[in-house]
Amino acid sequence: MTNYISMKIFSGNRLQQQERTAQTKKGLLRSFWAILALGGVLSVTASNAQNAVVAQTPPNLSNVTLRVAKYKGGWDLQLKLAGLDKFPYKVEFTEFTGGNLMTQAINANAIDLASGSEIPPIFGIQSNAALRLIASTRGPTIAQTLLVPKNSKAKTVADLKGKKIGYVKATTAHYFLIKMLEEVGLSLKDINAVALSIPDGLSAFRRGDLDGWATYGYAIAQAKKDGARELKSARNILSGNFLIYAAPTAVADPNKKAAIADFLCRIKKSQDWREASAKNLDNWSTKYAEAIGVEKKVVLDDAKEGLKQRRSQLFPISQPAIASQQNVADTFAKTGVITSRVNVAPLWDGTFTDAINKCK
């Protein structure tokens, strides 16, 4: 009996010891997994902290050279007059006569930033050009018109049927000429349409080689000096959107991207400066007239007339701007100017939306 009791006690103690050992093992196992989990959290936290440090590292602008396309008397002049030309990076300005040439230069990786109408990028799509549209400036549309010589008997666009009409290919002039003809039931096939550059068009018009000329800018004032007459204005045809073009390689480069963001803000501020007072507008008109070789009065009068329509403002990309360009592209496709319909949306890049919105 005593042996039986002793065995029961021994068995009970053994079971309790085994249970305690099992509980200890479970506790150790839980501690092991807890340590592993904590290590993972600490590892992720350390990794995130390291990434945060990298993300917060300011871009190095001192070694950046931003290659910018400009028109005569364009961005460089306006930034200088507004006192916004002290860049923390180097800027190389190259002068071009049109947005179509700028898109070609971007595609050839010769420039990083440019501006032009909605139209050149449409032609760029068909040639698989490497291009991004990163913002738009909406401004007045007054200096866009269809001219006829002083001795012309044409009273409406319909009177130009069968006539020799000059225009600037792949520009707003190309587009508004199509729309003007459409309004009177005609197309480019109903006229003798001749694609000419602005200088060549002005020369041909002055020689009397053209019955009409679809053009823009201050060539209009020069032609009117010789007695040219405006047959129809494109003021209510065009959107007024002037797009900012960028090279995809520049947008992808962190340092150049920072420089572009800064440059866009300076453009926005220089627009505000130009139109902030009559004094600023007068000063700009004086210098701009000197740069392009036109009388100051012509420039100032056009600027004042433009302000009556709308002031120039830089905006980030938007659905209305994309839709406007798509409408232009569809018009070109419908009339056979381009071989097929193109989708413009993939060209638009919202990388700089926050930077533009925060620019004050």
CSV table of C-alpha atoms in Angstrom, one decimal:
chain,number,residue,atom,x,y,z
A,1,MET,CA,0.0,0.0,0.0
A,2,THR,CA,2.8,2.3,0.9
A,3,ASN,CA,4.6,1.5,-2.4
A,4,TYR,CA,1.4,2.2,-4.3
A,5,ILE,CA,1.0,5.6,-2.6
A,6,SER,CA,4.6,6.5,-3.2
A,7,MET,CA,4.3,5.6,-6.9
A,8,LYS,CA,1.2,7.8,-7.2
A,9,ILE,CA,3.0,10.7,-5.6
A,10,PHE,CA,6.0,10.2,-7.9
A,11,SER,CA,3.8,10.0,-11.0
A,12,GLY,CA,2.0,13.1,-9.9
A,13,ASN,CA,5.2,15.0,-9.4
A,14,ARG,CA,6.5,13.8,-12.7
A,15,LEU,CA,3.4,14.9,-14.6
A,16,GLN,CA,3.6,18.3,-12.9
A,17,GLN,CA,7.2,18.6,-13.9
A,18,GLN,CA,6.4,17.7,-17.5
A,19,GLU,CA,3.6,20.2,-17.6
A,20,ARG,CA,5.9,22.9,-16.2
A,21,THR,CA,8.5,22.0,-18.8
A,22,ALA,CA,6.0,22.2,-21.6
A,23,GLN,CA,4.7,25.6,-20.4
A,24,THR,CA,8.3,26.8,-20.2
A,25,LYS,CA,8.9,25.7,-23.8
A,26,LYS,CA,5.7,27.4,-25.0
A,27,GLY,CA,6.8,30.6,-23.2
A,28,LEU,CA,10.2,30.4,-24.8
A,29,LEU,CA,8.7,29.8,-28.2
A,30,ARG,CA,6.4,32.8,-27.8
A,31,SER,CA,9.3,34.9,-26.8
A,32,PHE,CA,11.3,33.7,-29.8
A,33,TRP,CA,8.6,34.7,-32.2
A,34,ALA,CA,8.0,38.0,-30.4
A,35,ILE,CA,11.7,38.8,-30.8
A,36,LEU,CA,11.6,37.9,-34.5
A,37,ALA,CA,8.5,40.1,-35.0
A,38,LEU,CA,10.1,43.0,-33.1
A,39,GLY,CA,13.2,42.6,-35.2
A,40,GLY,CA,11.1,42.8,-38.4
A,41,VAL,CA,9.3,45.9,-37.2
A,42,LEU,CA,12.6,47.5,-36.3
A,43,SER,CA,14.1,46.5,-39.6
A,44,VAL,CA,11.1,48.0,-41.6
A,45,THR,CA,11.2,51.1,-39.4
A,46,ALA,CA,14.9,51.5,-40.0
A,47,SER,CA,14.4,51.0,-43.7
A,48,ASN,CA,11.6,53.5,-43.8
A,49,ALA,CA,13.7,56.0,-41.8
A,50,GLN,CA,16.5,55.5,-44.3
A,51,ASN,CA,14.2,56.0,-47.2
A,52,ALA,CA,12.8,59.1,-45.6
A,53,VAL,CA,16.3,60.6,-45.2
A,54,VAL,CA,16.9,59.8,-48.9
A,55,ALA,CA,13.6,61.4,-49.9
A,56,GLN,CA,14.3,64.5,-47.9
A,57,THR,CA,17.7,65.0,-49.3
A,58,PRO,CA,17.4,68.3,-51.3
A,59,PRO,CA,18.2,68.1,-55.0
A,60,ASN,CA,21.6,69.5,-56.1
A,61,LEU,CA,20.8,72.3,-58.4
A,62,SER,CA,24.3,73.8,-58.6
A,63,ASN,CA,25.3,71.2,-61.2
A,64,VAL,CA,22.1,71.4,-63.3
A,65,THR,CA,22.0,73.0,-66.7
A,66,LEU,CA,18.4,73.5,-67.9
A,67,ARG,CA,18.2,73.8,-71.7
A,68,VAL,CA,15.2,76.1,-72.5
A,69,ALA,CA,13.7,76.9,-75.8
A,70,LYS,CA,12.4,80.4,-76.2
A,71,TYR,CA,10.9,82.8,-78.7
A,72,LYS,CA,12.5,86.2,-79.5
A,73,GLY,CA,11.7,88.5,-76.6
A,74,GLY,CA,10.2,85.6,-74.7
A,75,TRP,CA,10.7,84.0,-71.4
A,76,ASP,CA,14.2,85.3,-70.9
A,77,LEU,CA,13.2,88.9,-71.3
A,78,GLN,CA,10.1,88.6,-69.1
A,79,LEU,CA,12.0,86.9,-66.3
A,80,LYS,CA,14.8,89.6,-66.5
A,81,LEU,CA,12.3,92.5,-66.4
A,82,ALA,CA,10.5,90.9,-63.4
A,83,GLY,CA,13.8,90.4,-61.5
A,84,LEU,CA,13.4,86.6,-61.6
A,85,ASP,CA,16.4,85.6,-63.6
A,86,LYS,CA,18.8,84.8,-60.7
A,87,PHE,CA,18.6,81.0,-61.0
A,88,PRO,CA,20.2,78.5,-58.5
A,89,TYR,CA,21.0,76.5,-61.6
A,90,LYS,CA,22.4,77.3,-65.1
A,91,VAL,CA,19.9,78.1,-67.8
A,92,GLU,CA,20.8,77.9,-71.5
A,93,PHE,CA,18.2,79.7,-73.7
A,94,THR,CA,18.0,78.8,-77.4
A,95,GLU,CA,15.8,80.8,-79.7
A,96,PHE,CA,13.3,79.1,-82.0
A,97,THR,CA,10.6,80.5,-84.4
A,98,GLY,CA,7.9,77.9,-83.7
A,99,GLY,CA,6.6,75.1,-81.4
A,100,ASN,CA,7.0,72.5,-84.2
A,101,LEU,CA,10.8,73.1,-84.2
A,102,MET,CA,10.8,72.9,-80.4
A,103,THR,CA,9.1,69.5,-80.4
A,104,GLN,CA,11.7,68.2,-82.8
A,105,ALA,CA,14.5,69.6,-80.6
A,106,ILE,CA,13.1,67.9,-77.5
A,107,ASN,CA,12.8,64.6,-79.4
A,108,ALA,CA,16.4,64.9,-80.4
A,109,ASN,CA,17.3,65.5,-76.7
A,110,ALA,CA,18.7,69.0,-77.6
A,111,ILE,CA,16.5,70.9,-75.1
A,112,ASP,CA,14.6,70.2,-71.9
A,113,LEU,CA,11.8,72.7,-71.8
A,114,ALA,CA,9.8,74.7,-74.3
A,115,SER,CA,6.3,76.1,-75.0
A,116,GLY,CA,4.0,76.3,-77.9
A,117,SER,CA,0.4,75.8,-79.0
A,118,GLU,CA,-1.7,72.7,-78.7
A,119,ILE,CA,-0.9,71.6,-82.2
A,120,PRO,CA,2.8,70.6,-82.6
A,121,PRO,CA,2.6,67.8,-80.1
A,122,ILE,CA,-0.3,66.3,-82.1
A,123,PHE,CA,2.0,65.9,-85.1
A,124,GLY,CA,4.7,64.6,-82.7
A,125,ILE,CA,2.5,61.7,-81.8
A,126,GLN,CA,2.4,60.4,-85.3
A,127,SER,CA,6.2,60.5,-85.5
A,128,ASN,CA,6.5,58.8,-82.0
A,129,ALA,CA,8.3,61.9,-80.6
A,130,ALA,CA,9.4,61.7,-77.0
A,131,LEU,CA,7.5,64.6,-75.4
A,132,ARG,CA,5.6,65.4,-72.2
A,133,LEU,CA,3.0,68.2,-71.7
A,134,ILE,CA,3.4,69.4,-68.1
A,135,ALA,CA,1.4,72.6,-67.8
A,136,SER,CA,-0.5,75.2,-69.9
A,137,THR,CA,-0.7,79.0,-70.0
A,138,ARG,CA,-4.1,80.3,-71.0
A,139,GLY,CA,-4.0,83.7,-72.5
A,140,PRO,CA,-5.7,86.0,-75.0
A,141,THR,CA,-6.3,85.0,-78.7
A,142,ILE,CA,-6.4,88.3,-80.3
A,143,ALA,CA,-3.2,88.1,-82.5
A,144,GLN,CA,-4.5,85.3,-84.7
A,145,THR,CA,-6.2,86.2,-88.0
A,146,LEU,CA,-6.8,85.7,-91.7
A,147,LEU,CA,-5.5,88.7,-93.7
A,148,VAL,CA,-6.2,89.8,-97.3
A,149,PRO,CA,-4.3,92.4,-99.4
A,150,LYS,CA,-5.6,96.0,-99.4
A,151,ASN,CA,-6.9,95.6,-102.9
A,152,SER,CA,-8.8,92.4,-102.2
A,153,LYS,CA,-12.5,92.2,-103.1
A,154,ALA,CA,-13.1,89.4,-100.7
A,155,LYS,CA,-15.8,90.2,-98.1
A,156,THR,CA,-16.1,86.8,-96.5
A,157,VAL,CA,-14.1,83.6,-96.2
A,158,ALA,CA,-16.3,82.0,-98.8
A,159,ASP,CA,-14.9,84.5,-101.4
A,160,LEU,CA,-11.5,82.8,-101.1
A,161,LYS,CA,-12.7,79.6,-102.8
A,162,GLY,CA,-10.0,78.7,-105.4
A,163,LYS,CA,-7.7,81.4,-104.2
A,164,LYS,CA,-4.0,81.1,-103.0
A,165,ILE,CA,-3.9,81.2,-99.2
A,166,GLY,CA,-0.7,81.0,-97.2
A,167,TYR,CA,-0.6,79.5,-93.7
A,168,VAL,CA,1.9,78.2,-91.2
A,169,LYS,CA,1.8,74.4,-91.1
A,170,ALA,CA,1.3,72.6,-87.8
A,171,THR,CA,0.4,75.8,-85.9
A,172,THR,CA,-2.7,77.6,-84.7
A,173,ALA,CA,-2.9,79.2,-88.2
A,174,HIS,CA,-3.3,75.8,-89.8
A,175,TYR,CA,-6.1,74.9,-87.4
A,176,PHE,CA,-8.1,78.2,-87.5
A,177,LEU,CA,-7.9,78.3,-91.3
A,178,ILE,CA,-9.6,74.9,-91.4
A,179,LYS,CA,-12.3,76.0,-89.0
A,180,MET,CA,-12.9,79.2,-90.9
A,181,LEU,CA,-13.4,77.3,-94.1
A,182,GLU,CA,-15.7,74.8,-92.4
A,183,GLU,CA,-18.0,77.6,-91.2
A,184,VAL,CA,-18.7,78.4,-94.9
A,185,GLY,CA,-18.9,74.9,-96.1
A,186,LEU,CA,-15.4,74.7,-97.6
A,187,SER,CA,-12.2,72.8,-96.9
A,188,LEU,CA,-8.5,73.1,-97.6
A,189,LYS,CA,-9.2,71.2,-100.9
A,190,ASP,CA,-11.3,74.2,-102.0
A,191,ILE,CA,-8.4,76.6,-101.9
A,192,ASN,CA,-4.8,76.6,-103.0
A,193,ALA,CA,-3.3,76.2,-99.6
A,194,VAL,CA,0.4,77.1,-99.4
A,195,ALA,CA,2.4,76.2,-96.2
A,196,LEU,CA,4.9,79.0,-95.5
A,197,SER,CA,7.0,80.1,-92.5
A,198,ILE,CA,6.2,83.5,-91.0
A,199,PRO,CA,9.1,85.3,-92.8
A,200,ASP,CA,8.4,83.6,-96.1
A,201,GLY,CA,4.7,84.2,-95.7
A,202,LEU,CA,5.2,87.9,-95.0
A,203,SER,CA,7.4,88.3,-98.1
A,204,ALA,CA,5.0,86.5,-100.3
A,205,PHE,CA,2.1,88.5,-99.0
A,206,ARG,CA,3.9,91.8,-99.6
A,207,ARG,CA,4.8,90.7,-103.1
A,208,GLY,CA,1.2,90.1,-103.9
A,209,ASP,CA,1.7,86.3,-104.4
A,210,LEU,CA,-1.0,85.4,-101.9
A,211,ASP,CA,-4.7,86.2,-102.0
A,212,GLY,CA,-4.9,85.6,-98.2
A,213,TRP,CA,-2.7,84.7,-95.3
A,214,ALA,CA,-3.5,82.9,-92.1
A,215,THR,CA,-1.0,84.1,-89.6
A,216,TYR,CA,-0.4,85.2,-86.0
A,217,GLY,CA,1.8,87.4,-83.8
A,218,TYR,CA,3.3,90.7,-84.8
A,219,ALA,CA,3.6,89.8,-88.4
A,220,ILE,CA,0.0,91.0,-88.5
A,221,ALA,CA,1.0,94.5,-87.6
A,222,GLN,CA,3.7,94.5,-90.2
A,223,ALA,CA,1.3,93.3,-92.9
A,224,LYS,CA,-1.3,95.9,-91.9
A,225,LYS,CA,1.4,98.6,-92.3
A,226,ASP,CA,1.2,97.8,-96.0
A,227,GLY,CA,-2.6,98.1,-96.0
A,228,ALA,CA,-3.5,94.5,-95.3
A,229,ARG,CA,-7.1,94.0,-94.0
A,230,GLU,CA,-8.4,91.5,-91.5
A,231,LEU,CA,-11.0,89.3,-93.2
A,232,LYS,CA,-11.7,87.2,-90.1
A,233,SER,CA,-10.3,87.0,-86.6
A,234,ALA,CA,-9.6,83.6,-84.9
A,235,ARG,CA,-10.3,85.1,-81.5
A,236,ASN,CA,-13.4,83.0,-80.9
A,237,ILE,CA,-12.0,79.9,-82.5
A,238,LEU,CA,-8.9,79.2,-80.5
A,239,SER,CA,-8.7,78.1,-76.9
A,240,GLY,CA,-5.9,80.3,-75.8
A,241,ASN,CA,-4.0,77.3,-74.4
A,242,PHE,CA,-0.3,77.6,-74.8
A,243,LEU,CA,1.3,74.4,-73.5
A,244,ILE,CA,4.6,73.8,-71.7
A,245,TYR,CA,6.6,71.0,-73.3
A,246,ALA,CA,9.3,68.9,-71.5
A,247,ALA,CA,11.7,66.2,-72.4
A,248,PRO,CA,10.8,62.9,-70.6
A,249,THR,CA,14.5,62.4,-69.6
A,250,ALA,CA,14.4,65.8,-67.8
A,251,VAL,CA,11.2,65.0,-65.9
A,252,ALA,CA,12.7,61.7,-64.8
A,253,ASP,CA,15.9,63.3,-63.5
A,254,PRO,CA,15.4,64.4,-59.9
A,255,ASN,CA,17.7,67.4,-60.1
A,256,LYS,CA,16.3,68.7,-63.5
A,257,LYS,CA,12.8,68.0,-62.2
A,258,ALA,CA,13.4,70.3,-59.3
A,259,ALA,CA,14.9,72.9,-61.6
A,260,ILE,CA,11.9,72.7,-63.9
A,261,ALA,CA,9.5,73.1,-61.0
A,262,ASP,CA,11.4,76.3,-59.9
A,263,PHE,CA,11.4,77.6,-63.5
A,264,LEU,CA,7.7,77.1,-63.9
A,265,CYS,CA,7.0,79.0,-60.7
A,266,ARG,CA,9.2,81.9,-62.0
A,267,ILE,CA,7.3,82.0,-65.2
A,268,LYS,CA,4.0,82.1,-63.3
A,269,LYS,CA,5.3,85.0,-61.1
A,270,SER,CA,6.7,86.9,-64.1
A,271,GLN,CA,3.2,86.7,-65.8
A,272,ASP,CA,1.7,88.2,-62.6
A,273,TRP,CA,4.4,90.9,-62.5
A,274,ARG,CA,3.8,91.9,-66.2
A,275,GLU,CA,0.1,92.4,-65.7
A,276,ALA,CA,0.2,93.7,-62.1
A,277,SER,CA,0.3,97.4,-63.1
A,278,ALA,CA,0.1,99.7,-66.1
A,279,LYS,CA,3.8,100.7,-65.4
A,280,ASN,CA,5.0,97.1,-65.7
A,281,LEU,CA,3.0,96.5,-68.8
A,282,ASP,CA,4.4,99.6,-70.4
A,283,ASN,CA,8.0,98.7,-69.4
A,284,TRP,CA,7.6,95.2,-70.9
A,285,SER,CA,6.0,96.6,-74.1
A,286,THR,CA,9.0,98.9,-74.5
A,287,LYS,CA,11.6,96.2,-74.2
A,288,TYR,CA,9.6,93.6,-76.1
A,289,ALA,CA,9.1,96.0,-79.0
A,290,GLU,CA,12.8,96.6,-79.2
A,291,ALA,CA,13.6,92.9,-79.1
A,292,ILE,CA,11.3,92.0,-82.0
A,293,GLY,CA,11.7,95.2,-84.1
A,294,VAL,CA,8.1,96.5,-83.9
A,295,GLU,CA,6.7,99.8,-82.8
A,296,LYS,CA,6.0,100.0,-79.1
A,297,LYS,CA,2.4,101.3,-79.7
A,298,VAL,CA,1.6,98.1,-81.6
A,299,VAL,CA,2.8,95.9,-78.8
A,300,LEU,CA,1.2,97.9,-76.0
A,301,ASP,CA,-2.2,98.2,-77.8
A,302,ASP,CA,-2.2,94.5,-78.4
A,303,ALA,CA,-1.3,93.8,-74.8
A,304,LYS,CA,-4.1,96.0,-73.5
A,305,GLU,CA,-6.6,94.5,-75.9
A,306,GLY,CA,-5.6,91.0,-74.8
A,307,LEU,CA,-6.1,91.9,-71.1
A,308,LYS,CA,-9.7,92.8,-72.0
A,309,GLN,CA,-10.2,89.2,-73.0
A,310,ARG,CA,-8.2,87.4,-70.3
A,311,ARG,CA,-4.9,87.7,-68.5
A,312,SER,CA,-2.2,85.1,-69.1
A,313,GLN,CA,-2.0,82.5,-66.3
A,314,LEU,CA,0.0,79.3,-65.9
A,315,PHE,CA,-2.0,76.3,-64.8
A,316,PRO,CA,-1.2,72.6,-64.1
A,317,ILE,CA,-2.6,70.0,-66.4
A,318,SER,CA,-6.4,69.7,-66.4
A,319,GLN,CA,-9.1,67.7,-68.1
A,320,PRO,CA,-10.5,70.7,-70.0
A,321,ALA,CA,-7.0,71.4,-71.4
A,322,ILE,CA,-6.6,67.8,-72.5
A,323,ALA,CA,-10.1,67.8,-74.0
A,324,SER,CA,-9.3,71.0,-75.9
A,325,GLN,CA,-6.2,69.5,-77.5
A,326,GLN,CA,-8.1,66.3,-78.3
A,327,ASN,CA,-10.7,68.4,-80.1
A,328,VAL,CA,-8.0,70.0,-82.3
A,329,ALA,CA,-6.5,66.6,-83.0
A,330,ASP,CA,-9.9,65.2,-84.0
A,331,THR,CA,-10.3,68.1,-86.4
A,332,PHE,CA,-7.0,67.4,-88.1
A,333,ALA,CA,-7.9,63.7,-88.4
A,334,LYS,CA,-11.3,64.4,-89.8
A,335,THR,CA,-9.9,66.7,-92.5
A,336,GLY,CA,-7.1,64.4,-93.4
A,337,VAL,CA,-4.3,66.6,-92.1
A,338,ILE,CA,-3.1,63.7,-90.1
A,339,THR,CA,-3.6,60.1,-91.3
A,340,SER,CA,-5.6,58.8,-88.3
A,341,ARG,CA,-7.1,59.7,-85.0
A,342,VAL,CA,-4.7,60.1,-82.2
A,343,ASN,CA,-5.1,60.1,-78.4
A,344,VAL,CA,-3.4,63.0,-76.8
A,345,ALA,CA,-4.0,62.1,-73.1
A,346,PRO,CA,-0.8,60.0,-72.7
A,347,LEU,CA,1.2,63.1,-73.5
A,348,TRP,CA,0.1,64.9,-70.4
A,349,ASP,CA,2.1,64.5,-67.2
A,350,GLY,CA,1.0,65.8,-63.8
A,351,THR,CA,4.4,65.6,-62.2
A,352,PHE,CA,4.5,69.4,-61.5
A,353,THR,CA,0.8,69.9,-60.4
A,354,ASP,CA,1.7,70.4,-56.7
A,355,ALA,CA,4.6,72.7,-57.5
A,356,ILE,CA,2.5,74.9,-59.6
A,357,ASN,CA,-0.4,75.0,-57.1
A,358,LYS,CA,2.0,75.9,-54.3
A,359,CYS,CA,3.7,78.6,-56.2
A,360,LYS,CA,2.6,82.0,-54.9
